mmCIF file with all atom_site columns, C-alpha atoms in Angstrom:
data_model
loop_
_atom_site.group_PDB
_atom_site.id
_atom_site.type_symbol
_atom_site.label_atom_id
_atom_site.label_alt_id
_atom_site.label_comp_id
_atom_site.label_asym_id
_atom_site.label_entity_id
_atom_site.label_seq_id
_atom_site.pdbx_PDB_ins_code
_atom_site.Cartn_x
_atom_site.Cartn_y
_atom_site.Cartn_z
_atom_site.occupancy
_atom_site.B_iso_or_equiv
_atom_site.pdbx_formal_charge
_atom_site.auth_seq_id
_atom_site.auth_comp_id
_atom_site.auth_asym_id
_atom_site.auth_atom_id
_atom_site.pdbx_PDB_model_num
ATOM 1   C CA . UNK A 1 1   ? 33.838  -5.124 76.010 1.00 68.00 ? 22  UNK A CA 1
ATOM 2   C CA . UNK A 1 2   ? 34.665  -4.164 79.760 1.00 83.00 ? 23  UNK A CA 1
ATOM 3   C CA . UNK A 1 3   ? 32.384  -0.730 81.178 1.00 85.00 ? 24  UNK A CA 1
ATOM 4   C CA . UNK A 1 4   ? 32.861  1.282  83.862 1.00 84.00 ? 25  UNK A CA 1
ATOM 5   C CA . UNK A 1 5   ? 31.130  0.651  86.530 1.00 86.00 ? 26  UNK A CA 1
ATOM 6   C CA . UNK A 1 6   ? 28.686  3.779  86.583 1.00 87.00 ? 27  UNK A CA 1
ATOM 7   C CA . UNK A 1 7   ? 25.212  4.272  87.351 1.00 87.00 ? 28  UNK A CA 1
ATOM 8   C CA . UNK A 1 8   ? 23.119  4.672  84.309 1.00 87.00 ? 29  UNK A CA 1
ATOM 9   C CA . UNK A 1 9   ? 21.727  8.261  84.157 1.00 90.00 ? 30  UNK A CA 1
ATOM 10  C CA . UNK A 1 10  ? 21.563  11.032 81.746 1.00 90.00 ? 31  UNK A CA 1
ATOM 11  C CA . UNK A 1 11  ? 24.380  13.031 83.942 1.00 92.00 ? 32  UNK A CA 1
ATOM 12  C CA . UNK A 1 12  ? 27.141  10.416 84.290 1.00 91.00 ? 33  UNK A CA 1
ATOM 13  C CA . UNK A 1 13  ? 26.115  10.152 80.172 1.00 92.00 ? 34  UNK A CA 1
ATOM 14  C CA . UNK A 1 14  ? 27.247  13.757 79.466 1.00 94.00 ? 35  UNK A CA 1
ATOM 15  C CA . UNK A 1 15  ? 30.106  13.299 81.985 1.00 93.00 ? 36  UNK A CA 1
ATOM 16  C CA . UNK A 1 16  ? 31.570  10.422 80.076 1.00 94.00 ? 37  UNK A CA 1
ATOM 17  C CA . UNK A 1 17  ? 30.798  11.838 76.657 1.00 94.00 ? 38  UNK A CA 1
ATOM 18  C CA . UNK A 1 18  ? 32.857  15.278 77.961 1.00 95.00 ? 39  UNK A CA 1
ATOM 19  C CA . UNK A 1 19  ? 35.771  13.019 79.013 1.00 94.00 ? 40  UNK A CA 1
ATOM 20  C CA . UNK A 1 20  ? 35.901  10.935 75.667 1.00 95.00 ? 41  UNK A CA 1
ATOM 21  C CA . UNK A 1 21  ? 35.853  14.178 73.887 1.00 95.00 ? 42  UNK A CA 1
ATOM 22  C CA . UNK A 1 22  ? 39.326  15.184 75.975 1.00 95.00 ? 43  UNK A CA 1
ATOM 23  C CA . UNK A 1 23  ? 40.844  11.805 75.921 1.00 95.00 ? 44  UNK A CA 1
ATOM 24  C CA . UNK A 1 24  ? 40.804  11.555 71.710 1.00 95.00 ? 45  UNK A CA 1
ATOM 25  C CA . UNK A 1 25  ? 41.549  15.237 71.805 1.00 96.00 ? 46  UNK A CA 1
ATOM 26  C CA . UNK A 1 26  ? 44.434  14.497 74.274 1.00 95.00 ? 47  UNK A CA 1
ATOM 27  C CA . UNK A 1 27  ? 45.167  11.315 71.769 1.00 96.00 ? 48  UNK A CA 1
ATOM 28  C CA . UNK A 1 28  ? 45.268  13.895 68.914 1.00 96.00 ? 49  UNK A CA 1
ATOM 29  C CA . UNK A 1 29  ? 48.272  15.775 70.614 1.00 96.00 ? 50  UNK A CA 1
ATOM 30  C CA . UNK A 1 30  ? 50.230  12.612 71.636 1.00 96.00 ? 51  UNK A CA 1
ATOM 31  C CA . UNK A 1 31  ? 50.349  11.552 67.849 1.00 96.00 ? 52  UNK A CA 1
ATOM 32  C CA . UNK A 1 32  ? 51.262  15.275 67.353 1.00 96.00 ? 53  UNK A CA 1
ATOM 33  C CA . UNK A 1 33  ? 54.102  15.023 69.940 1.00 96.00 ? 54  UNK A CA 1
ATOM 34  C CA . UNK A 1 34  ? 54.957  11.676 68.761 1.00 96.00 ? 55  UNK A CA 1
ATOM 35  C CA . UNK A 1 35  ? 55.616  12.841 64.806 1.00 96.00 ? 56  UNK A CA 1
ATOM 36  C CA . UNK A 1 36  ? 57.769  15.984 66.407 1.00 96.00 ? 57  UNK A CA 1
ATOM 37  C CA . UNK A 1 37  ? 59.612  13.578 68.556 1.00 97.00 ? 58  UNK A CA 1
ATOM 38  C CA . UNK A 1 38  ? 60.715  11.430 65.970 1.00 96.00 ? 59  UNK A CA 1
ATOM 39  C CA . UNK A 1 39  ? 61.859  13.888 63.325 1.00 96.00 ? 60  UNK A CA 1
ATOM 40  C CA . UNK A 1 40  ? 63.888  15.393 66.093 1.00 96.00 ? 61  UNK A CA 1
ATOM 41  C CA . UNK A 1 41  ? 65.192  12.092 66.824 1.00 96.00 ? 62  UNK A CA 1
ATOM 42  C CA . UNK A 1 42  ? 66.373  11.212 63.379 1.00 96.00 ? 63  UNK A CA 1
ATOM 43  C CA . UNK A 1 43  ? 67.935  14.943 62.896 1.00 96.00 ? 64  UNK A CA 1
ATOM 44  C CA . UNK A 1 44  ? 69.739  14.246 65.855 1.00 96.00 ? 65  UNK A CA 1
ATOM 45  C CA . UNK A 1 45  ? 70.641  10.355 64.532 1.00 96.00 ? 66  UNK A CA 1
ATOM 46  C CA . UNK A 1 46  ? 72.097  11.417 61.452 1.00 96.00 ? 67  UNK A CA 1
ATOM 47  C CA . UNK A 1 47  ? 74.455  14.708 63.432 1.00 96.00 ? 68  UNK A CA 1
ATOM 48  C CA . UNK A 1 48  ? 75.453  11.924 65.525 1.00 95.00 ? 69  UNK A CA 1
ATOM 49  C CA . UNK A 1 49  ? 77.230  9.716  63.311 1.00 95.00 ? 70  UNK A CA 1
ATOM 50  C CA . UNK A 1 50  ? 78.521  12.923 61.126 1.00 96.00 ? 71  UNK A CA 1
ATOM 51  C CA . UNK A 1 51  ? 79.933  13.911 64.773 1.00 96.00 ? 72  UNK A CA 1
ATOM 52  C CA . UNK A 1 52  ? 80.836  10.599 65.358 1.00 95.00 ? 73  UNK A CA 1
ATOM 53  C CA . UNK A 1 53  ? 83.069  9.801  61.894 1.00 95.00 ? 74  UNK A CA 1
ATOM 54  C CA . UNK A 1 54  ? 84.831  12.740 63.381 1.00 94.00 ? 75  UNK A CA 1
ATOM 55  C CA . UNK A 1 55  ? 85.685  11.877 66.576 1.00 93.00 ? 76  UNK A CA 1
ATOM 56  C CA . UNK A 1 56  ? 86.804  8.466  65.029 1.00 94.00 ? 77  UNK A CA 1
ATOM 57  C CA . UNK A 1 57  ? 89.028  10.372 62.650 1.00 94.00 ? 78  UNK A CA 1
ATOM 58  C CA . UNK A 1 58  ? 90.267  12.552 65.482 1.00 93.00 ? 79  UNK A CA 1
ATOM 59  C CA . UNK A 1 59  ? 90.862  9.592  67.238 1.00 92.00 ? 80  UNK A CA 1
ATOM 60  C CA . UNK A 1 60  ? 92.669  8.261  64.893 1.00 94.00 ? 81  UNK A CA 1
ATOM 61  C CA . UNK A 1 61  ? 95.218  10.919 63.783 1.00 93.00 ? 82  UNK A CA 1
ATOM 62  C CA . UNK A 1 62  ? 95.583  11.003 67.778 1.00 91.00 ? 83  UNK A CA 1
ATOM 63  C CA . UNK A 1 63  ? 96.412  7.084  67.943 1.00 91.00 ? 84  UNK A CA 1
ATOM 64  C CA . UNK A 1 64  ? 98.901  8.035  64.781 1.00 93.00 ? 85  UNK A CA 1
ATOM 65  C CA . UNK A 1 65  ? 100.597 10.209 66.777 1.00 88.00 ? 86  UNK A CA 1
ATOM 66  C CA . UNK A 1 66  ? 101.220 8.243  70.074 1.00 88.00 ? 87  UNK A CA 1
ATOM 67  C CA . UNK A 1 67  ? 102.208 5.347  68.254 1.00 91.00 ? 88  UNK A CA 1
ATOM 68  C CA . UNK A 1 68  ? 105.346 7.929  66.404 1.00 89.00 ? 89  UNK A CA 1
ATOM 69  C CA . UNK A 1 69  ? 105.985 9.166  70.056 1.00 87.00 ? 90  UNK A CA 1
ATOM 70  C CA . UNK A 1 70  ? 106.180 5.986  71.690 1.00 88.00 ? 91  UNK A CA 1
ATOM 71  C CA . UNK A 1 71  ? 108.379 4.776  68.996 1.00 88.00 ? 92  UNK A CA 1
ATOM 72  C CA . UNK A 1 72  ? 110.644 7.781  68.986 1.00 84.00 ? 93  UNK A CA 1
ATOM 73  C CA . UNK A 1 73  ? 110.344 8.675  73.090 1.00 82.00 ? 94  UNK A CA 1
ATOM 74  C CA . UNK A 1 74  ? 109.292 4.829  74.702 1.00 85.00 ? 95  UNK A CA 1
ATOM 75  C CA . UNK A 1 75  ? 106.471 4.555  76.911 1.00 85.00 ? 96  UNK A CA 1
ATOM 76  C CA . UNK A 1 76  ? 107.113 5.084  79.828 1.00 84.00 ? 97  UNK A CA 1
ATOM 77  C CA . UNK A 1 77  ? 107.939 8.769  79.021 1.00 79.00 ? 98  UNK A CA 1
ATOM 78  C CA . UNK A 1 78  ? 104.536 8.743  76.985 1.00 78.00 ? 99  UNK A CA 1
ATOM 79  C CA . UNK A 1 79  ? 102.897 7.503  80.431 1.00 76.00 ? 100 UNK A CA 1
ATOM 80  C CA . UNK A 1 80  ? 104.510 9.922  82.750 1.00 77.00 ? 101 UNK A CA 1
ATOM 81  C CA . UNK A 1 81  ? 103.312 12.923 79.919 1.00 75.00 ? 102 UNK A CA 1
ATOM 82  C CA . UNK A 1 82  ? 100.208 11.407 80.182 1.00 74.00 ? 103 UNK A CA 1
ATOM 83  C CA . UNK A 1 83  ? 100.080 11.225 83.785 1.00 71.00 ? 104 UNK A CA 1
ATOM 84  C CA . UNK A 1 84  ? 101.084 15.431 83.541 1.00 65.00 ? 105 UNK A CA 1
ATOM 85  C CA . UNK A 1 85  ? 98.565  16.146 81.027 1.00 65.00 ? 106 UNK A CA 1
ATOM 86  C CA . UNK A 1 86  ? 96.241  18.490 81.813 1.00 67.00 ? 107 UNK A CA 1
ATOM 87  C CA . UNK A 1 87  ? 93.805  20.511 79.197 1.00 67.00 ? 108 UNK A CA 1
ATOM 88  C CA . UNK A 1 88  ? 92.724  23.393 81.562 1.00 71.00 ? 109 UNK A CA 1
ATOM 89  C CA . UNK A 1 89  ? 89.505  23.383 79.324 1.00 76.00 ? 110 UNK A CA 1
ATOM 90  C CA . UNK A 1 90  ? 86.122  24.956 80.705 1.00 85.00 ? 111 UNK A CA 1
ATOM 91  C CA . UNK A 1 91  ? 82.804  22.971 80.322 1.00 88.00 ? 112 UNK A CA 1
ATOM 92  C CA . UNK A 1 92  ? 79.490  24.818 80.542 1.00 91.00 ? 113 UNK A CA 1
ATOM 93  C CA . UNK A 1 93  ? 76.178  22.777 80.541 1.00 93.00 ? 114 UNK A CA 1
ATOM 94  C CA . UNK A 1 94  ? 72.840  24.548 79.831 1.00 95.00 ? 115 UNK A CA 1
ATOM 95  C CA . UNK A 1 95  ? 69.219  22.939 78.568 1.00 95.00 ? 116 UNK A CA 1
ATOM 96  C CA . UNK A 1 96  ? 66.719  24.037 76.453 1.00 95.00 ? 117 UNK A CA 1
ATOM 97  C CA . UNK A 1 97  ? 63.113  22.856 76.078 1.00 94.00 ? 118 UNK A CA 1
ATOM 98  C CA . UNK A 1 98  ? 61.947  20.131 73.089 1.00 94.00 ? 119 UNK A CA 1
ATOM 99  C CA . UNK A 1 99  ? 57.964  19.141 73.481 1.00 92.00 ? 120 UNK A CA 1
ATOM 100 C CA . UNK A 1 100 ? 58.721  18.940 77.243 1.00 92.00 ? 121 UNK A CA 1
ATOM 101 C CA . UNK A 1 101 ? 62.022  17.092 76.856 1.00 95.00 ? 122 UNK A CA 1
ATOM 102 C CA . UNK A 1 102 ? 65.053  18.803 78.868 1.00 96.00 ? 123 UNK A CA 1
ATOM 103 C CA . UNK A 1 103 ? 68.164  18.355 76.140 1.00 96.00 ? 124 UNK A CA 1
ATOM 104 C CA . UNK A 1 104 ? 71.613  19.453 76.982 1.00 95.00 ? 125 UNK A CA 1
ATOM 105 C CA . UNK A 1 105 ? 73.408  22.568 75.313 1.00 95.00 ? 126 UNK A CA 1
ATOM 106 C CA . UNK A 1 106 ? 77.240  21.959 76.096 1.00 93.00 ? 127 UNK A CA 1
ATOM 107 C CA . UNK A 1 107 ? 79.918  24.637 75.623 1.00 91.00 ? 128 UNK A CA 1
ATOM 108 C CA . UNK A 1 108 ? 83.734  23.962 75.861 1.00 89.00 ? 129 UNK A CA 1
ATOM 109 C CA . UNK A 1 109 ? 86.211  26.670 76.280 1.00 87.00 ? 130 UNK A CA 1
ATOM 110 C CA . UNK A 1 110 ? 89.973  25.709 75.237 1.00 81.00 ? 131 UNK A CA 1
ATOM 111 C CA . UNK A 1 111 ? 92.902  27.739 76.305 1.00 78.00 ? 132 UNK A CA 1
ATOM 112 C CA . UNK A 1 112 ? 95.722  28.091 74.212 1.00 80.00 ? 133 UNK A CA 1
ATOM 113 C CA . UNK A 1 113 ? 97.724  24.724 73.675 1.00 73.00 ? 134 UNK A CA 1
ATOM 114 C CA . UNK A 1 114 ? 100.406 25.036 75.836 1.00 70.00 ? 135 UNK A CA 1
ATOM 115 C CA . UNK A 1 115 ? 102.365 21.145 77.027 1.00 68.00 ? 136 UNK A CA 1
ATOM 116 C CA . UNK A 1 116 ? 101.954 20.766 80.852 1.00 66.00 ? 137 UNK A CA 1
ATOM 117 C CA . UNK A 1 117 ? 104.392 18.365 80.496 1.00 63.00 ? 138 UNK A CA 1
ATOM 118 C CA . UNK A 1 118 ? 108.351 19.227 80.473 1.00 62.00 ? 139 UNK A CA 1
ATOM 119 C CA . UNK A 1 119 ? 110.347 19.090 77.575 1.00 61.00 ? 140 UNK A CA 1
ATOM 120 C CA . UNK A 1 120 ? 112.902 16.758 78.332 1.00 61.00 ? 141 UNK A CA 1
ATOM 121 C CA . UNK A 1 121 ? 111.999 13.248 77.170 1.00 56.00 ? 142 UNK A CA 1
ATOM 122 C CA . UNK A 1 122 ? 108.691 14.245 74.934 1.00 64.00 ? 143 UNK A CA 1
ATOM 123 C CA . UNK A 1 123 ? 109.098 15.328 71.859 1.00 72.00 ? 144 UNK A CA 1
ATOM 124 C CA . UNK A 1 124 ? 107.295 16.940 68.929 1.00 83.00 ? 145 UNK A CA 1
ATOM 125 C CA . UNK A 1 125 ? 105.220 13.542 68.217 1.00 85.00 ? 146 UNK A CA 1
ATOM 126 C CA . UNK A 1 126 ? 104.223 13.688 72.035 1.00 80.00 ? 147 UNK A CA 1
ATOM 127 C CA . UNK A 1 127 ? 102.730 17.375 71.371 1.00 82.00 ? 148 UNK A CA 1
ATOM 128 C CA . UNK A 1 128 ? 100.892 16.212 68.405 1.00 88.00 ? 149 UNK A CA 1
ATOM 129 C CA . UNK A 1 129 ? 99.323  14.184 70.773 1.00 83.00 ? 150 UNK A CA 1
ATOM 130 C CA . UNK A 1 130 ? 98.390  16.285 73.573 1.00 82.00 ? 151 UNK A CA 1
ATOM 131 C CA . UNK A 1 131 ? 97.460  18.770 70.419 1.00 86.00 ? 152 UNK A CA 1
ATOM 132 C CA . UNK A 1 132 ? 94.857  16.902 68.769 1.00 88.00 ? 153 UNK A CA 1
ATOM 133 C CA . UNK A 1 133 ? 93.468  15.602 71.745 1.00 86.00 ? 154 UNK A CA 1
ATOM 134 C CA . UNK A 1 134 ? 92.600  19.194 72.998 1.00 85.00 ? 155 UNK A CA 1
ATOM 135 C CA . UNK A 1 135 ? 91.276  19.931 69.045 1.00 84.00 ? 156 UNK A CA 1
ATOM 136 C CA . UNK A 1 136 ? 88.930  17.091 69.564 1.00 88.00 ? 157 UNK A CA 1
ATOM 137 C CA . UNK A 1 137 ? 87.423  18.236 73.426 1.00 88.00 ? 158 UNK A CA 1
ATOM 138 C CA . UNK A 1 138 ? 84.916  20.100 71.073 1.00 90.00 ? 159 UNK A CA 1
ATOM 139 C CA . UNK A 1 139 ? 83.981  17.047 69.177 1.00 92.00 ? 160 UNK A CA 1
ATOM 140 C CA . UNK A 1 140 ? 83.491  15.006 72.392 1.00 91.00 ? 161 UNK A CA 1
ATOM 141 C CA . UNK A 1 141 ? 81.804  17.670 73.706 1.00 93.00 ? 162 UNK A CA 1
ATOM 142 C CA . UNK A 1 142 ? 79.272  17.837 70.733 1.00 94.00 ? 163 UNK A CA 1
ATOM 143 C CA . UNK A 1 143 ? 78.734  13.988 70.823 1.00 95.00 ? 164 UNK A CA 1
ATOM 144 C CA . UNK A 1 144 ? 77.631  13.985 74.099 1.00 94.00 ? 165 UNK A CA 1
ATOM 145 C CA . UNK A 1 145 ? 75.018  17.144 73.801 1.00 95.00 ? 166 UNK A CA 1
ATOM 146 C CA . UNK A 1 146 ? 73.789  14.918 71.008 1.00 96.00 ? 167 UNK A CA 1
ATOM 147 C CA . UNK A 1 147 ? 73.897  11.852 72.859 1.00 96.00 ? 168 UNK A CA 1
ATOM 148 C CA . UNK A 1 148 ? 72.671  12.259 76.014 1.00 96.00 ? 169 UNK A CA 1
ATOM 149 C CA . UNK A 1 149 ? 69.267  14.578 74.160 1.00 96.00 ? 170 UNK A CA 1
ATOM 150 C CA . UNK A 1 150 ? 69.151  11.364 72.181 1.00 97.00 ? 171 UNK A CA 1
ATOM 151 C CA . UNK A 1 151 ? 68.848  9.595  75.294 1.00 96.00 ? 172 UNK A CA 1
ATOM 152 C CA . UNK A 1 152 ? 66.239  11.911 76.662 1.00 96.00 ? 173 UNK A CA 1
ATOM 153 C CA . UNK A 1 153 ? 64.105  11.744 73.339 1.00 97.00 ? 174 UNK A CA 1
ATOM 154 C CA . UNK A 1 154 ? 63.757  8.313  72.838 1.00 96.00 ? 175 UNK A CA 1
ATOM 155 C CA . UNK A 1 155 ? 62.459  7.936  76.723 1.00 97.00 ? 176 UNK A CA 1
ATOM 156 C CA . UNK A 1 156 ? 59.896  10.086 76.107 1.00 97.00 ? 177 UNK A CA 1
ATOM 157 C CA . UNK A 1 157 ? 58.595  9.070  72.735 1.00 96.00 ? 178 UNK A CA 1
ATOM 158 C CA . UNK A 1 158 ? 58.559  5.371  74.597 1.00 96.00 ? 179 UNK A CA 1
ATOM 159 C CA . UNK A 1 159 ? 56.977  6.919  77.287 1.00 96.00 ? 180 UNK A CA 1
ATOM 160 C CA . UNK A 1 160 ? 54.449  8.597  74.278 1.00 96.00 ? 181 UNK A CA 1
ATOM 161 C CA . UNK A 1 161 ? 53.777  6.126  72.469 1.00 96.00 ? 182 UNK A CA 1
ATOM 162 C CA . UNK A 1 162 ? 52.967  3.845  75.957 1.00 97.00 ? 183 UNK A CA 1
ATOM 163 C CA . UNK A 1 163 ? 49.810  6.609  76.346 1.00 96.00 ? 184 UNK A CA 1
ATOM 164 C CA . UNK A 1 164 ? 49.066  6.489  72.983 1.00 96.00 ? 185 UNK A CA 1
ATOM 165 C CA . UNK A 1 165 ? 48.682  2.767  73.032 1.00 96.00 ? 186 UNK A CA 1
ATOM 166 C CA . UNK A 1 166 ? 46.766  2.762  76.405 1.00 95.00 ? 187 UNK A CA 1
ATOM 167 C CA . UNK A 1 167 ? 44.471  5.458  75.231 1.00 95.00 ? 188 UNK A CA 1
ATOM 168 C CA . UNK A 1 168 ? 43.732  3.551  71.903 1.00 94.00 ? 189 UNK A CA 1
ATOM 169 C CA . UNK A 1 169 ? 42.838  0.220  73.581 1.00 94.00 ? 190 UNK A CA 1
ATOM 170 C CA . UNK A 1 170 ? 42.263  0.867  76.776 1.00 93.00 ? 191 UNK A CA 1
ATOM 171 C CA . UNK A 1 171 ? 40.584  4.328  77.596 1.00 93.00 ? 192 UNK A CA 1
ATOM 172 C CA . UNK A 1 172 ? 38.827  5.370  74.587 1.00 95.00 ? 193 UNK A CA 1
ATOM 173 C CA . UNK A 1 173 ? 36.981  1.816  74.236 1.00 94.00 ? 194 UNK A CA 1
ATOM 174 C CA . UNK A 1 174 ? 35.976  1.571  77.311 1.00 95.00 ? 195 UNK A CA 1
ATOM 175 C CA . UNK A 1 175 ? 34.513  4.669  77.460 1.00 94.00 ? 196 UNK A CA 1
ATOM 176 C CA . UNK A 1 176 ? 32.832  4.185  73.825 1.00 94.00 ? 197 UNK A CA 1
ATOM 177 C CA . UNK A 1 177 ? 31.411  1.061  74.839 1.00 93.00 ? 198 UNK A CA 1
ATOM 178 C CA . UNK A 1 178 ? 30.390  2.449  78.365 1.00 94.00 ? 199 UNK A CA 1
ATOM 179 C CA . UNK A 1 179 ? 28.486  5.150  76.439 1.00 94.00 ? 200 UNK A CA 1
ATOM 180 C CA . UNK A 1 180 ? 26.533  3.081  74.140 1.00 93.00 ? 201 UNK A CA 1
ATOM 181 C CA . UNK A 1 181 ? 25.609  0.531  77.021 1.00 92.00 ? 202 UNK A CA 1
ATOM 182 C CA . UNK A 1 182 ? 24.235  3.950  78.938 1.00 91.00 ? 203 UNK A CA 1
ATOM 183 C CA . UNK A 1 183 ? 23.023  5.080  75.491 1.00 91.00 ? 204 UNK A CA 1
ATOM 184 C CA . UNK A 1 184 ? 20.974  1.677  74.634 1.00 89.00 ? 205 UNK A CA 1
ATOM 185 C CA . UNK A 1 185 ? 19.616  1.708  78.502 1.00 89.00 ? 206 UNK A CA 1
ATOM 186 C CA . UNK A 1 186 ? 18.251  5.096  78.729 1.00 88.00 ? 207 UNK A CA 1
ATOM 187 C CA . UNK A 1 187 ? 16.525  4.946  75.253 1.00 86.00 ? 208 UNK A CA 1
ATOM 188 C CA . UNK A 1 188 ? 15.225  1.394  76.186 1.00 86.00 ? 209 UNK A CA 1
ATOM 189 C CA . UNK A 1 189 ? 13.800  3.092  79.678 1.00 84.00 ? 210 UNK A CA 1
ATOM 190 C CA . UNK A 1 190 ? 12.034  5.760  77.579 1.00 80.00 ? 211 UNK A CA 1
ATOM 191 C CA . UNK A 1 191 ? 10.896  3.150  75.373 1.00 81.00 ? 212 UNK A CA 1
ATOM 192 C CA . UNK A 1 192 ? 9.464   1.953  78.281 1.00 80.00 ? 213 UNK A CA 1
ATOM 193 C CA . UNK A 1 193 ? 7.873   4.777  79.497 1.00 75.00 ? 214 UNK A CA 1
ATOM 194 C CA . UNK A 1 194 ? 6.072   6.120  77.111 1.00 77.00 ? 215 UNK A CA 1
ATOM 195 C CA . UNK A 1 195 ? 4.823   2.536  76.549 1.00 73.00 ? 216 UNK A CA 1
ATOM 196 C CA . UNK A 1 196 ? 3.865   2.793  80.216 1.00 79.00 ? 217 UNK A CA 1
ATOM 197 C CA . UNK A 1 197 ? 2.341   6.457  79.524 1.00 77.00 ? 218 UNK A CA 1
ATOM 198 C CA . UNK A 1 198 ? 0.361   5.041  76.304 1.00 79.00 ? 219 UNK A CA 1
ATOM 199 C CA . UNK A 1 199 ? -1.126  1.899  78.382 1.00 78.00 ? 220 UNK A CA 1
ATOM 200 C CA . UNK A 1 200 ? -1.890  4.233  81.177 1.00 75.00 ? 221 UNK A CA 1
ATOM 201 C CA . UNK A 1 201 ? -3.503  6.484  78.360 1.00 75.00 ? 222 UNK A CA 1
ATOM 202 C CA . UNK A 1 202 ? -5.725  3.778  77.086 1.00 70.00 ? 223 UNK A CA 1
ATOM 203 C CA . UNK A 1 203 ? -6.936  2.957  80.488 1.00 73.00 ? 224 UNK A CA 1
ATOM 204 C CA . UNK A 1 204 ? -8.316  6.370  81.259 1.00 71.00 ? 225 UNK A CA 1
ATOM 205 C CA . UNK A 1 205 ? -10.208 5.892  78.139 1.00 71.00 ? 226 UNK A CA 1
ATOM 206 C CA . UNK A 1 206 ? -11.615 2.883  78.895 1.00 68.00 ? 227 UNK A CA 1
ATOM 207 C CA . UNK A 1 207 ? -12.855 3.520  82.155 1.00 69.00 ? 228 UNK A CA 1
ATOM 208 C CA . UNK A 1 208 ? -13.991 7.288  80.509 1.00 68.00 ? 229 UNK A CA 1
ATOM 209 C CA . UNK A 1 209 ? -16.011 5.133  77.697 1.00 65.00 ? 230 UNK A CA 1
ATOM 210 C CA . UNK A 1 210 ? -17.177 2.867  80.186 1.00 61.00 ? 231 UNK A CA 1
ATOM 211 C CA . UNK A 1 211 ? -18.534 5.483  82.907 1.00 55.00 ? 232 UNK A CA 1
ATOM 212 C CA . UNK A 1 212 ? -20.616 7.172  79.752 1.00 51.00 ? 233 UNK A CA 1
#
């Protein structure tokens, strides 16, 4: 197992032990964030494809309705409406905070439904149109608050989980294994000393016996 490359002494020992005890602590929150990350994430998965059956249907009922007006008024006078379109709607973008994740709060303000188109060659098919289009601004709108945090979640959980992983194999063993190799040394020099000590000892005894 790879060590760092540390002198052996009792203070780079407590050092090291002090850091390991913040790096599985810090390893501890990670999983923490990781487990709040990904319930968020799958409340947000399944409001996204309730959100997005709607905006299908939406789209639908609005593909329904231009199919009737092109019928009934032609295209080009479905183009040029299109072309005059205009919604007048307000978009407001705020974010909020999620275990350090920015996610998007989007508001949508709809006037009135009012045609910005003329009257002659449009008909009521070609409002329909226009109509449920503007209906479904919110939906959109909803979608992509939902979306884009999605986005933003699953970044950072990769991101997570990439320091969880490098923590788990990479940190935390190399500091275990940098410990015990400091561990194992210092007991072995203290082994040694006081084998030194106990020689040293006898000696003075010996040459006390031998000068009686």
């Amino acid at each position: 197992m790879e060590r760092l490359p540390l002198s052996v002494n009792k203070s780079n020992l407590l050092r090291l032990k002090d850091e390991l005890f913040f790096a599985r602590d810090g390893l501890e929150l990670l999983d923490e964030k990781k487990e709040a990350l990904m319930a968020h994430i799958n409340t947000l998965a399944g409001k996204a494809e309730r959100v997005r059956a709607k905006m299908n249907a939406m789209l639908e009922e609005a593909y329904s309705h231009l199919r009737e007006a092109i019928l009934v008024d032609g295209r080009l006078a479905c183009e040029r409406a299109a072309l005059a379109s205009k919604m007048g709607e307000e978009v407001r973008v705020r974010e909020k905070s999620f275990m350090g994740v920015a996610l998007p709060i989007v508001r949508i303000d709809l006037p009135r439904f009012v045609p910005s188109y003329g009257f002659q060659g449009t008909g009521t098919a070609m409002d329909a149109v226009a109509k449920t289009i503007q209906g479904g601004m919110e939906i959109i709108a909803e979608l992509a608050e939902i979306e884009v945090g999605l986005f933003r979640l699953i970044a950072e959980i990769k991101k997570t989980i990439k320091r969880i992983n490098a923590l788990e194999n990479i940190y935390i063993p190399v500091y275990e294994s940098t410990i015990k190799h400091m561990e194992e040394s210092l007991e072995e020099k203290e082994r040694e000393f006081l084998f030194q000590m106990k020689r040293q000892k006898g000696r003075r005894r010996e040459v006390e016996h031998g000068s009686i």
